[in-house]
Amino acid sequence: MILIFLSITYSADTIKFYPDKKRVVLIGDAEAIDKDLKVNAQLIEYFTEAKRMIATGNPVLYSGKKTIYAERMEYNLDKKLGIVDNGKTKTEKGWFWGRKAYYTEDHSLYIIDGRFTTCDRDPPHYFFYSPRMRYEPDKDIVASNVFLLIMNIPVFYFPFWMSPSGGKRKSGFLAPSFGSQSYGGRYIKNIGWYQTLGEHADMTFWFDYYTSKGVMPHFEFRWIGMGNSSVNLYADYIRELSGRERWKINGDGSFLLTGGIKGRYRIDYASDRELYTDYVPGEVTPLIQDAGAYAEFTKSVKNGNLDMLLRRKKNLSTGEESGVIPSLKYTFYNIRVGPINIGGKIPYQRNINGEYFLYPGASFSMSKSLFPFNFSGSFHIDGFHASNTLDSLPYTGYHYSYSFSVNTRIYALSTFGLFMFKRFRFVYTPSIGYSFSPPGDSVQLLPGTPFSIPRGSKGLNIGLRILWQAKVNNKRMDIVSIRNGTSYDYENNRFRPITISASSSPTKNLNIGFNTTYNLYEKIFSSRNVNISYNGKFSLDEKRYKFSLRYSLTFDDSTFNQAADFSTDLPITKKWSGSISTHYDFRLREFQSTKVSLKRDLHCWEIAMSYNKFGTSWDYGFTLSLKGIPEVKLEKNTLRFFFP
């Protein structure tokens, strides 16, 4: 039976009216609909004057995208307020349920004795319990006195918890992490706040506490605009308990200014170079030698491109500073005059100490094919001007160079085949070239001068490439490619050693390489290098395996060294997966480095373990993380915080 009363539509197997009590009772497959709200239950009571609805018998409330299951449900249609007993609902993050929950018009939930989990099992493997929870769609989840229970056993306590809900960026507290490190001692990190600033920007402020060093505040700002414009800025500072002040500021970005000017910048300054390694636990980071900042601007102009650079750099070891303010360069677009390509540039640079440099240049090049030869040549000229030199005198000069080369191709085709190969073809590409550059002026330039005076040279280069091909099923296949080359040393009146290299890819996954040099006068080879690599995959018991194998061999008349690298992904079982990579030295007869990692899918959790060995040093890693909320995790450093 279906009945429409005012804005409410009823349906049920049986409908009873009690006019004196202003009460309607729906019995059996009952349903009540009011605009975007719908309630299904075995029994629904509706009080017409109070506009209050009570549903029992597996009631389900549908409101917008929200679905709430409960034992008993009460809803006031005027106030748009619902009260749910032993209710359960699914959100973007996971499942909520509680002894009592209040449901408001904006689809928010206020839960008493609430529980939350991302596990879809019933009962769940884990859940968070809080006597009071608040869930606001597309905003946040807030709870106090939170307990983490795994298999109904409490394992952790949070005095307060706040997490964004929905898929959009939202302001909120950061999830802190705990651990211990050699520099700083035990620590608590990420105590702070993340703030959104509209759709295109955000900022984060947090601090880390180190038991033996003190408090380190951090600040980060990010902005993304139109036309690939962006700003990233990061800074931190600490006054250690010893009184030592240390700081760091990093940033980068790009921008588009009016007039079509594009630019980018980067900032990387620190109080000392050890700061980059002291506060990064468990990682080996190279010491930063230089700190600095730069900004680049570029604009397309008539017949060319204009670039400007501002840069300042400081050596953190010596304290010496250098930089250019500014560096300008105008580059002409290449133009073609008949068979000749013409290009040029006009660079100018001024250092922070006042010296300036000008070094324009022009180039001319051409290529021409006259069967059966291919000719090419180029001519380059540069001018130089420095306002000062080591002799405390200005310098002005110029320099030129030129080169030309010729090559051809010779084809040889077999009249027979072998096995699956129908025909063979050899492609010979001999080449010869000459280059000349006169000696430059004898002048001592200042350190940091953006150009150098060429010493002068001339060279004769001879090369030969041999490509062996075959025809298989009407397709051309490259079997082996061999390259040989040498040059003539005019200063010593002899040819330099011949370089010889060969490569082959018999299959898509197999690559073979070889290289060496040969001395024509001593009639000896230098060390020979052989590299073989293979990337493969196969299936076994419906599991797909991937692996990579690389073998290297280096030998000469007195030494013989070989090594192998192997890596593979291991889908061990449906729940277990892993990877192995190792390097083996045949001469030392030992594995010099090995990395083994294992992962176990625990349904709603994931455990990751790793073992790393390099030489005599080794380390291990351990992480137990919650899939739905990755910031909830237990790591090796966390354990060291509690058990140093």
XYZ file of C-alpha atoms in Angstrom:
644
model
C 0.000 0.000 0.000
C 1.272 3.476 -0.899
C 0.060 6.693 0.727
C 1.156 10.300 0.138
C 0.774 12.580 3.174
C 1.865 16.183 2.641
C 5.492 15.934 1.386
C 6.002 12.395 2.717
C 5.387 9.248 0.712
C 4.622 6.037 2.668
C 4.491 2.436 1.624
C 4.189 -0.793 3.642
C 2.413 -4.132 3.754
C 0.075 -2.701 6.405
C -0.612 0.933 7.311
C -2.499 1.858 10.496
C -3.783 5.315 11.413
C -4.372 6.633 14.928
C -5.915 10.114 14.378
C -6.381 10.847 18.084
C -2.711 10.234 18.703
C -1.701 11.836 15.384
C 0.280 8.710 14.643
C 0.810 6.554 11.563
C 2.267 3.028 11.859
C 3.849 1.257 8.853
C 4.275 -2.512 9.274
C 6.212 -4.889 7.000
C 8.635 -3.687 4.298
C 7.922 -0.139 5.408
C 9.325 2.823 3.527
C 9.051 6.562 4.127
C 10.391 9.157 1.690
C 10.795 12.877 2.365
C 12.609 14.752 -0.430
C 16.202 13.353 -0.507
C 15.714 11.289 2.663
C 14.459 7.706 2.633
C 13.980 5.227 5.491
C 13.377 1.478 5.130
C 12.494 -0.771 8.077
C 10.139 -3.490 9.233
C 8.317 -1.005 11.468
C 8.082 2.770 11.083
C 6.097 5.058 13.372
C 5.407 8.588 12.209
C 4.019 11.300 14.517
C 2.377 13.794 12.176
C 2.215 16.788 14.523
C 5.781 16.483 15.861
C 7.039 15.355 12.435
C 9.064 12.690 14.185
C 9.809 9.298 12.740
C 10.907 6.175 14.669
C 12.127 3.117 12.770
C 12.927 -0.336 14.173
C 13.513 -3.745 12.683
C 16.765 -3.390 10.697
C 16.191 0.244 9.743
C 18.259 1.816 6.950
C 18.450 5.564 6.314
C 19.427 6.940 2.901
C 20.339 10.627 2.723
C 22.229 11.922 -0.300
C 25.209 9.600 -0.723
C 25.012 8.493 2.929
C 23.601 5.136 4.043
C 23.193 4.370 7.764
C 22.324 0.940 9.215
C 21.046 0.681 12.801
C 19.014 -1.228 15.388
C 16.784 1.754 16.090
C 16.521 5.091 14.367
C 14.718 8.332 15.193
C 14.497 11.321 12.849
C 12.956 14.787 13.153
C 11.890 16.015 9.714
C 11.655 19.682 10.779
C 14.998 19.892 12.572
C 16.693 17.499 10.122
C 18.214 15.734 13.125
C 18.502 11.982 13.558
C 19.404 9.773 16.502
C 20.763 6.330 15.720
C 21.229 3.444 18.173
C 23.998 0.943 17.392
C 24.400 2.415 13.932
C 26.926 1.798 11.181
C 27.801 3.771 8.039
C 30.477 3.820 5.345
C 32.429 6.975 4.423
C 35.189 7.766 1.936
C 37.748 6.692 4.547
C 36.115 3.586 6.031
C 33.388 2.346 8.359
C 31.985 4.187 11.404
C 29.756 2.613 13.997
C 28.803 3.527 17.553
C 26.467 2.947 20.458
C 24.680 6.200 19.716
C 25.104 8.690 16.870
C 23.528 12.048 16.029
C 22.973 12.753 12.344
C 22.571 16.393 11.203
C 21.237 18.096 8.086
C 24.751 18.617 6.648
C 25.342 14.828 6.861
C 27.697 15.168 9.832
C 27.888 12.461 12.502
C 28.489 12.940 16.228
C 29.205 9.506 17.674
C 29.244 8.291 21.289
C 31.330 5.177 22.023
C 32.385 5.215 18.408
C 34.559 2.928 16.369
C 36.262 3.427 13.034
C 38.013 1.004 10.682
C 39.046 0.674 7.052
C 38.724 -3.121 7.285
C 35.703 -4.539 5.444
C 35.603 -7.784 7.455
C 32.918 -8.462 10.051
C 34.206 -8.427 12.724
C 37.091 -6.189 11.567
C 40.721 -7.070 12.171
C 41.274 -3.738 13.878
C 39.435 -0.562 14.830
C 39.944 2.766 16.564
C 37.746 3.354 19.617
C 36.862 6.748 21.043
C 34.178 7.725 23.551
C 33.480 10.751 21.349
C 33.938 11.133 17.596
C 32.929 13.745 15.054
C 32.762 13.175 11.322
C 32.106 16.042 8.891
C 31.982 15.133 5.172
C 34.629 16.806 3.001
C 36.147 18.321 6.109
C 37.663 16.224 8.890
C 37.390 13.404 11.414
C 38.054 14.412 15.043
C 38.255 12.107 18.067
C 39.628 12.259 21.607
C 41.069 9.544 23.855
C 41.569 7.181 20.933
C 42.569 3.538 21.403
C 43.860 1.319 18.600
C 42.607 -2.243 19.044
C 43.902 -5.161 16.966
C 41.903 -8.372 17.302
C 40.072 -6.609 20.175
C 43.365 -6.103 22.038
C 44.303 -2.442 22.786
C 47.839 -1.775 21.525
C 48.138 2.018 21.346
C 46.622 5.206 22.742
C 46.244 8.666 21.156
C 44.992 11.511 23.368
C 43.695 13.268 20.242
C 43.220 12.391 16.584
C 42.339 14.542 13.582
C 42.325 13.436 9.955
C 40.855 14.912 6.748
C 37.790 13.229 5.265
C 36.983 12.934 1.580
C 39.349 13.251 -1.352
C 40.036 17.002 -1.284
C 42.908 18.732 0.501
C 41.882 19.836 3.977
C 43.497 21.658 6.841
C 44.385 19.569 9.849
C 46.965 18.318 12.302
C 49.888 16.238 11.070
C 50.416 12.660 12.187
C 53.487 12.640 14.483
C 56.224 10.029 14.184
C 58.602 8.677 16.791
C 62.116 7.295 16.539
C 65.758 7.543 17.447
C 68.936 8.484 15.587
C 72.625 8.813 16.333
C 72.582 12.620 15.998
C 69.785 14.116 18.060
C 68.839 11.068 20.098
C 65.212 10.076 20.466
C 62.748 12.299 18.643
C 59.110 13.151 18.021
C 58.572 14.618 14.546
C 55.746 16.258 12.592
C 54.029 17.989 15.483
C 52.202 20.648 13.502
C 49.398 21.892 11.297
C 48.632 21.755 7.563
C 46.630 24.701 6.186
C 44.989 24.924 2.760
C 44.947 28.366 1.131
C 42.327 27.928 -1.557
C 42.585 25.579 -4.513
C 46.116 26.519 -5.560
C 48.147 26.983 -2.378
C 48.860 25.524 1.036
C 51.340 25.837 3.854
C 52.542 23.620 6.669
C 54.093 24.505 10.018
C 55.506 21.836 12.289
C 58.343 21.162 14.685
C 60.531 18.211 15.655
C 61.739 17.561 19.185
C 65.147 15.897 19.751
C 66.027 14.844 23.290
C 69.722 15.745 22.954
C 69.483 18.762 20.596
C 66.237 20.646 21.183
C 63.329 21.832 19.072
C 63.517 22.377 15.288
C 60.635 24.356 13.719
C 59.860 23.862 9.998
C 57.825 25.861 7.484
C 56.715 24.957 3.969
C 54.687 26.945 1.424
C 53.460 25.720 -1.988
C 51.556 27.466 -4.772
C 50.603 26.311 -8.273
C 49.245 28.859 -10.744
C 48.413 29.211 -14.402
C 50.881 28.499 -17.186
C 53.069 26.118 -15.154
C 53.761 28.833 -12.578
C 54.695 27.516 -9.149
C 56.330 28.518 -5.876
C 57.872 26.102 -3.366
C 59.552 27.356 -0.209
C 60.910 25.357 2.722
C 62.797 26.543 5.809
C 63.886 25.170 9.167
C 65.860 26.443 12.154
C 67.240 25.042 15.373
C 69.132 26.498 18.284
C 70.730 23.391 19.701
C 71.061 22.902 23.444
C 74.770 23.694 23.100
C 73.848 27.170 21.761
C 74.794 26.423 18.140
C 72.353 28.001 15.659
C 71.667 26.062 12.459
C 69.239 26.761 9.636
C 68.332 25.866 6.082
C 66.170 27.438 3.375
C 65.249 25.750 0.082
C 62.909 26.744 -2.680
C 62.226 26.555 -6.373
C 59.578 27.629 -8.815
C 58.692 28.914 -12.232
C 56.659 31.876 -13.430
C 55.261 33.622 -16.478
C 55.458 37.424 -16.467
C 53.795 39.951 -18.723
C 55.302 40.327 -22.160
C 55.871 36.594 -22.539
C 58.829 36.485 -20.121
C 59.339 33.013 -18.648
C 61.450 32.367 -15.621
C 62.445 29.981 -12.896
C 64.393 30.205 -9.645
C 66.011 28.045 -6.994
C 67.274 28.772 -3.474
C 69.482 26.394 -1.497
C 71.201 27.968 1.496
C 72.272 26.488 4.813
C 74.268 27.476 7.865
C 76.643 24.528 7.381
C 76.982 21.566 5.058
C 76.681 18.888 7.802
C 73.105 20.001 8.513
C 71.927 18.028 5.483
C 73.167 14.745 7.000
C 72.875 15.262 10.760
C 69.075 15.337 10.746
C 68.403 12.609 8.146
C 68.363 9.319 10.108
C 69.227 6.053 8.419
C 70.418 7.570 5.143
C 73.855 8.209 3.698
C 73.687 11.629 2.059
C 76.671 13.226 0.313
C 77.921 16.342 2.066
C 76.647 19.448 0.311
C 79.664 21.503 -0.793
C 77.959 24.640 -2.141
C 74.891 26.658 -1.237
C 73.366 29.285 -3.450
C 70.469 30.791 -5.308
C 69.683 31.646 -8.892
C 66.924 33.117 -11.038
C 66.588 32.682 -14.805
C 64.512 34.694 -17.254
C 63.954 34.004 -20.936
C 62.013 35.799 -23.660
C 61.594 35.235 -27.357
C 62.449 38.375 -29.291
C 62.775 39.219 -32.956
C 65.181 36.823 -34.724
C 66.303 35.202 -31.508
C 66.032 34.474 -27.823
C 67.129 36.599 -24.820
C 68.196 34.933 -21.550
C 69.178 36.472 -18.225
C 70.675 34.724 -15.195
C 71.221 35.982 -11.637
C 73.268 33.613 -9.461
C 75.071 33.681 -6.139
C 76.992 30.752 -4.639
C 78.847 30.119 -1.380
C 81.316 27.357 -0.613
C 80.244 25.999 2.779
C 83.736 24.660 3.494
C 85.836 27.744 2.698
C 83.220 30.494 2.952
C 84.178 31.854 -0.485
C 81.371 33.482 -2.473
C 80.907 33.825 -6.214
C 78.133 34.753 -8.576
C 76.957 36.624 -11.643
C 74.692 39.688 -11.545
C 73.690 39.499 -14.318
C 74.535 37.089 -17.123
C 72.864 38.029 -20.429
C 72.831 36.060 -23.661
C 71.196 36.864 -26.969
C 70.988 33.834 -29.263
C 70.156 34.312 -32.932
C 67.845 31.847 -34.578
C 69.622 29.814 -37.233
C 69.093 31.106 -40.732
C 69.803 29.331 -43.993
C 71.501 31.052 -46.910
C 71.611 28.603 -49.756
C 73.267 25.444 -48.413
C 74.791 27.264 -45.402
C 73.283 27.401 -41.883
C 74.270 30.520 -39.917
C 73.897 30.922 -36.149
C 75.269 33.243 -33.493
C 75.206 34.436 -29.900
C 76.200 37.477 -27.856
C 76.832 36.555 -24.180
C 77.669 39.105 -21.484
C 78.470 38.416 -17.837
C 79.191 40.572 -14.796
C 80.571 38.931 -11.639
C 79.679 40.055 -8.108
C 83.192 41.517 -7.703
C 82.675 43.884 -10.649
C 84.527 42.171 -13.509
C 82.616 41.848 -16.765
C 83.075 39.663 -19.839
C 81.816 39.747 -23.420
C 82.314 36.767 -25.739
C 80.179 36.850 -28.932
C 80.389 34.063 -31.497
C 79.129 33.031 -34.933
C 79.018 29.658 -36.674
C 78.584 28.569 -40.284
C 77.851 24.982 -41.287
C 76.724 23.069 -44.336
C 76.176 19.513 -45.544
C 75.897 18.221 -49.082
C 75.400 14.845 -50.723
C 77.111 14.139 -54.040
C 76.569 10.481 -54.795
C 78.133 8.382 -53.448
C 79.661 10.769 -50.858
C 78.241 12.883 -48.016
C 80.156 16.081 -47.237
C 79.878 18.329 -44.193
C 81.849 21.273 -42.880
C 81.743 24.070 -40.304
C 83.495 27.304 -39.403
C 83.292 28.967 -35.988
C 84.633 32.322 -34.776
C 84.534 33.815 -31.262
C 85.448 37.185 -29.849
C 86.625 37.695 -26.247
C 86.754 40.654 -23.907
C 87.574 40.610 -20.181
C 87.669 43.771 -18.099
C 90.417 42.285 -15.941
C 92.900 39.380 -15.852
C 95.401 37.966 -13.364
C 97.859 40.510 -14.763
C 95.405 43.295 -13.747
C 94.985 44.224 -17.416
C 91.982 44.034 -19.725
C 92.040 41.535 -22.577
C 90.475 41.593 -26.049
C 90.967 38.921 -28.698
C 89.358 36.472 -31.066
C 89.679 32.847 -32.134
C 88.452 30.672 -34.973
C 88.241 26.983 -35.888
C 87.019 24.908 -38.793
C 86.382 21.276 -39.684
C 85.130 19.141 -42.554
C 84.367 15.457 -43.095
C 83.256 13.033 -45.767
C 81.680 9.588 -45.558
C 80.023 7.041 -47.802
C 78.219 3.706 -47.602
C 79.179 0.433 -49.263
C 76.709 -2.443 -49.356
C 77.527 -6.150 -49.723
C 74.678 -8.673 -50.152
C 75.066 -12.429 -49.854
C 73.650 -14.826 -52.436
C 72.865 -17.487 -49.852
C 71.131 -17.948 -46.524
C 71.684 -20.055 -43.417
C 69.054 -21.726 -41.260
C 66.288 -19.191 -40.651
C 68.270 -16.363 -42.276
C 67.312 -15.902 -45.928
C 70.035 -13.393 -46.815
C 72.863 -11.460 -45.180
C 73.866 -7.857 -45.761
C 76.933 -5.913 -44.702
C 76.817 -2.111 -44.560
C 80.253 -0.429 -44.440
C 80.390 3.271 -43.525
C 83.933 4.658 -43.786
C 84.520 8.299 -42.799
C 87.399 10.751 -42.649
C 87.497 14.235 -41.149
C 89.892 17.077 -40.466
C 89.700 19.873 -37.884
C 91.937 22.859 -37.208
C 92.140 25.456 -34.449
C 95.132 27.862 -34.202
C 96.752 28.475 -30.812
C 95.187 31.314 -28.835
C 96.771 34.241 -27.038
C 98.893 33.645 -23.960
C 96.888 35.272 -21.188
C 96.057 34.331 -17.593
C 92.337 34.731 -16.976
C 90.661 35.241 -13.619
C 88.984 32.259 -11.882
C 85.329 32.237 -12.849
C 85.915 33.672 -16.325
C 83.066 32.226 -18.458
C 85.370 31.449 -21.405
C 88.807 29.961 -21.968
C 91.419 30.709 -24.612
C 91.848 27.616 -26.857
C 95.318 26.094 -26.917
C 95.075 25.291 -30.600
C 94.871 21.897 -32.255
C 94.520 20.042 -35.505
C 93.293 16.540 -36.039
C 92.688 13.890 -38.643
C 89.921 11.445 -37.704
C 89.304 8.125 -39.457
C 86.397 5.809 -38.706
C 84.676 2.701 -40.001
C 81.300 1.311 -38.991
C 80.305 -2.202 -40.021
C 76.685 -3.286 -39.676
C 75.893 -6.953 -40.189
C 72.222 -7.541 -40.986
C 70.061 -10.525 -41.903
C 66.643 -11.075 -43.417
C 64.242 -13.180 -41.349
C 60.617 -13.694 -42.412
C 60.810 -10.677 -44.700
C 62.030 -8.520 -41.796
C 65.444 -6.931 -41.434
C 67.398 -7.818 -38.305
C 70.590 -6.157 -37.023
C 72.944 -8.912 -35.874
C 76.154 -7.049 -34.964
C 77.279 -3.420 -35.134
C 81.028 -2.746 -35.045
C 82.637 0.700 -34.756
C 86.347 1.403 -35.233
C 88.093 4.744 -35.151
C 91.388 6.531 -34.672
C 92.900 9.994 -35.016
C 96.310 11.322 -35.945
C 98.390 13.048 -33.265
C 100.231 15.817 -35.164
C 102.201 16.838 -32.103
C 103.795 13.384 -31.729
C 103.490 12.397 -35.413
C 101.669 9.139 -34.786
C 98.192 7.649 -34.752
C 96.406 7.316 -31.457
C 95.176 3.843 -30.363
C 92.270 2.482 -32.397
C 89.001 2.318 -30.484
C 86.982 -0.831 -31.172
C 83.434 -1.428 -29.976
C 80.754 -3.947 -30.895
C 77.153 -4.437 -29.842
C 74.489 -7.007 -30.575
C 70.871 -7.613 -29.576
C 69.987 -11.136 -30.757
C 66.635 -10.850 -28.974
C 64.587 -8.018 -27.565
C 65.735 -8.825 -24.026
C 69.372 -9.770 -24.627
C 72.135 -7.168 -25.149
C 75.838 -7.900 -25.679
C 78.585 -5.280 -25.779
C 82.364 -5.248 -26.223
C 84.974 -2.481 -26.302
C 88.754 -2.123 -26.287
C 91.610 -0.138 -27.867
C 94.533 -1.312 -29.976
C 97.970 0.309 -30.163
C 99.268 0.145 -33.747
C 102.909 0.640 -32.778
C 103.165 -1.611 -29.726
C 100.703 -4.074 -31.306
C 98.844 -4.670 -28.049
C 95.255 -4.371 -26.868
C 94.305 -2.437 -23.781
C 91.877 -3.996 -21.298
C 88.919 -5.637 -22.984
C 85.432 -5.110 -21.605
C 82.479 -7.441 -22.198
C 78.962 -6.681 -20.932
C 75.992 -9.021 -21.247
C 72.538 -8.150 -19.913
C 69.238 -9.971 -20.055
C 65.803 -8.895 -18.849
C 63.284 -11.708 -18.705
C 59.925 -12.756 -17.369
C 58.043 -16.004 -17.052
C 54.916 -17.448 -15.468
C 54.762 -20.321 -12.993
C 51.646 -21.522 -11.185
C 49.801 -18.422 -12.462
C 52.461 -16.170 -10.914
C 54.399 -13.764 -13.115
C 58.103 -13.386 -12.391
C 60.499 -10.718 -13.666
C 64.274 -10.792 -13.430
C 67.337 -8.943 -14.675
C 70.840 -10.400 -15.098
C 73.987 -8.467 -15.993
C 77.462 -9.925 -16.437
C 80.627 -7.845 -16.904
C 84.110 -9.010 -17.758
C 87.290 -6.902 -17.871
C 90.640 -8.467 -18.724
C 94.087 -7.781 -20.150
C 97.376 -9.658 -20.202
C 97.792 -9.564 -16.414
C 94.348 -9.115 -14.825
C 91.010 -10.848 -15.127
C 87.970 -9.391 -13.333
C 84.369 -10.405 -13.659
C 81.204 -9.519 -11.784
C 77.494 -10.233 -12.007
C 74.379 -8.338 -10.954
C 71.044 -10.033 -10.444
C 67.640 -8.687 -9.460
C 64.184 -10.215 -9.435
C 60.634 -9.605 -8.245
C 59.141 -12.541 -6.343
C 55.353 -13.027 -6.149
C 55.859 -15.735 -3.501
C 52.210 -16.351 -2.592
C 48.964 -14.486 -2.916
C 49.821 -12.521 0.235
C 53.626 -12.543 0.166
C 55.821 -10.701 -2.345
C 59.451 -9.739 -2.388
C 62.477 -8.653 -4.366
C 66.177 -9.487 -4.386
C 69.118 -7.615 -5.891
C 72.750 -8.538 -5.470
C 76.242 -7.896 -6.867
C 78.790 -10.729 -6.961
C 82.538 -10.268 -7.475
C 84.101 -13.419 -8.935
C 87.650 -12.374 -8.071
C 86.839 -11.833 -4.400
C 84.371 -14.724 -4.466
C 81.819 -12.846 -2.427
C 78.569 -10.914 -2.691
C 79.625 -7.316 -2.239
C 76.119 -5.883 -1.930
C 72.731 -7.490 -1.387
C 69.269 -6.108 -0.816
C 66.319 -8.305 0.127
C 62.834 -6.980 0.714
C 59.626 -8.754 1.711
C 56.038 -7.562 1.860
C 53.064 -9.271 3.457
C 49.505 -8.266 2.672
C 47.604 -8.386 5.960
C 44.295 -7.421 4.355
C 43.891 -3.958 5.849
C 47.520 -3.756 7.020
C 50.821 -4.263 5.243
C 54.149 -5.298 6.673
C 57.413 -4.518 4.844
C 60.845 -5.844 5.805
C 64.210 -5.190 4.187
C 67.824 -6.268 4.611
C 70.733 -4.317 3.090
C 74.376 -5.366 3.021
C 77.322 -3.530 1.478
C 80.767 -4.931 2.153
C 80.956 -5.537 5.894
C 78.174 -3.041 6.723
C 74.534 -4.030 6.959
C 71.188 -2.584 7.981
C 67.581 -3.676 8.166
C 64.204 -2.003 7.871
C 60.772 -2.764 9.262
C 57.433 -1.032 8.669
C 53.925 -2.051 9.670
C 51.459 0.356 8.048
C 47.723 0.749 7.709
C 46.680 0.719 4.048
C 43.717 3.057 4.385
C 45.607 5.526 6.620
C 49.301 5.357 5.616
C 50.360 7.836 8.296
C 49.497 5.199 10.912
C 52.613 3.023 10.893
C 55.151 1.349 13.116
C 58.780 1.561 11.999
C 62.188 0.453 13.206
C 62.958 3.973 14.405
C 59.665 4.035 16.306
C 60.728 0.957 18.246
C 64.112 2.551 18.963
C 62.288 5.536 20.497
C 60.744 3.310 23.160
C 63.604 0.806 23.376
C 66.811 2.745 22.652
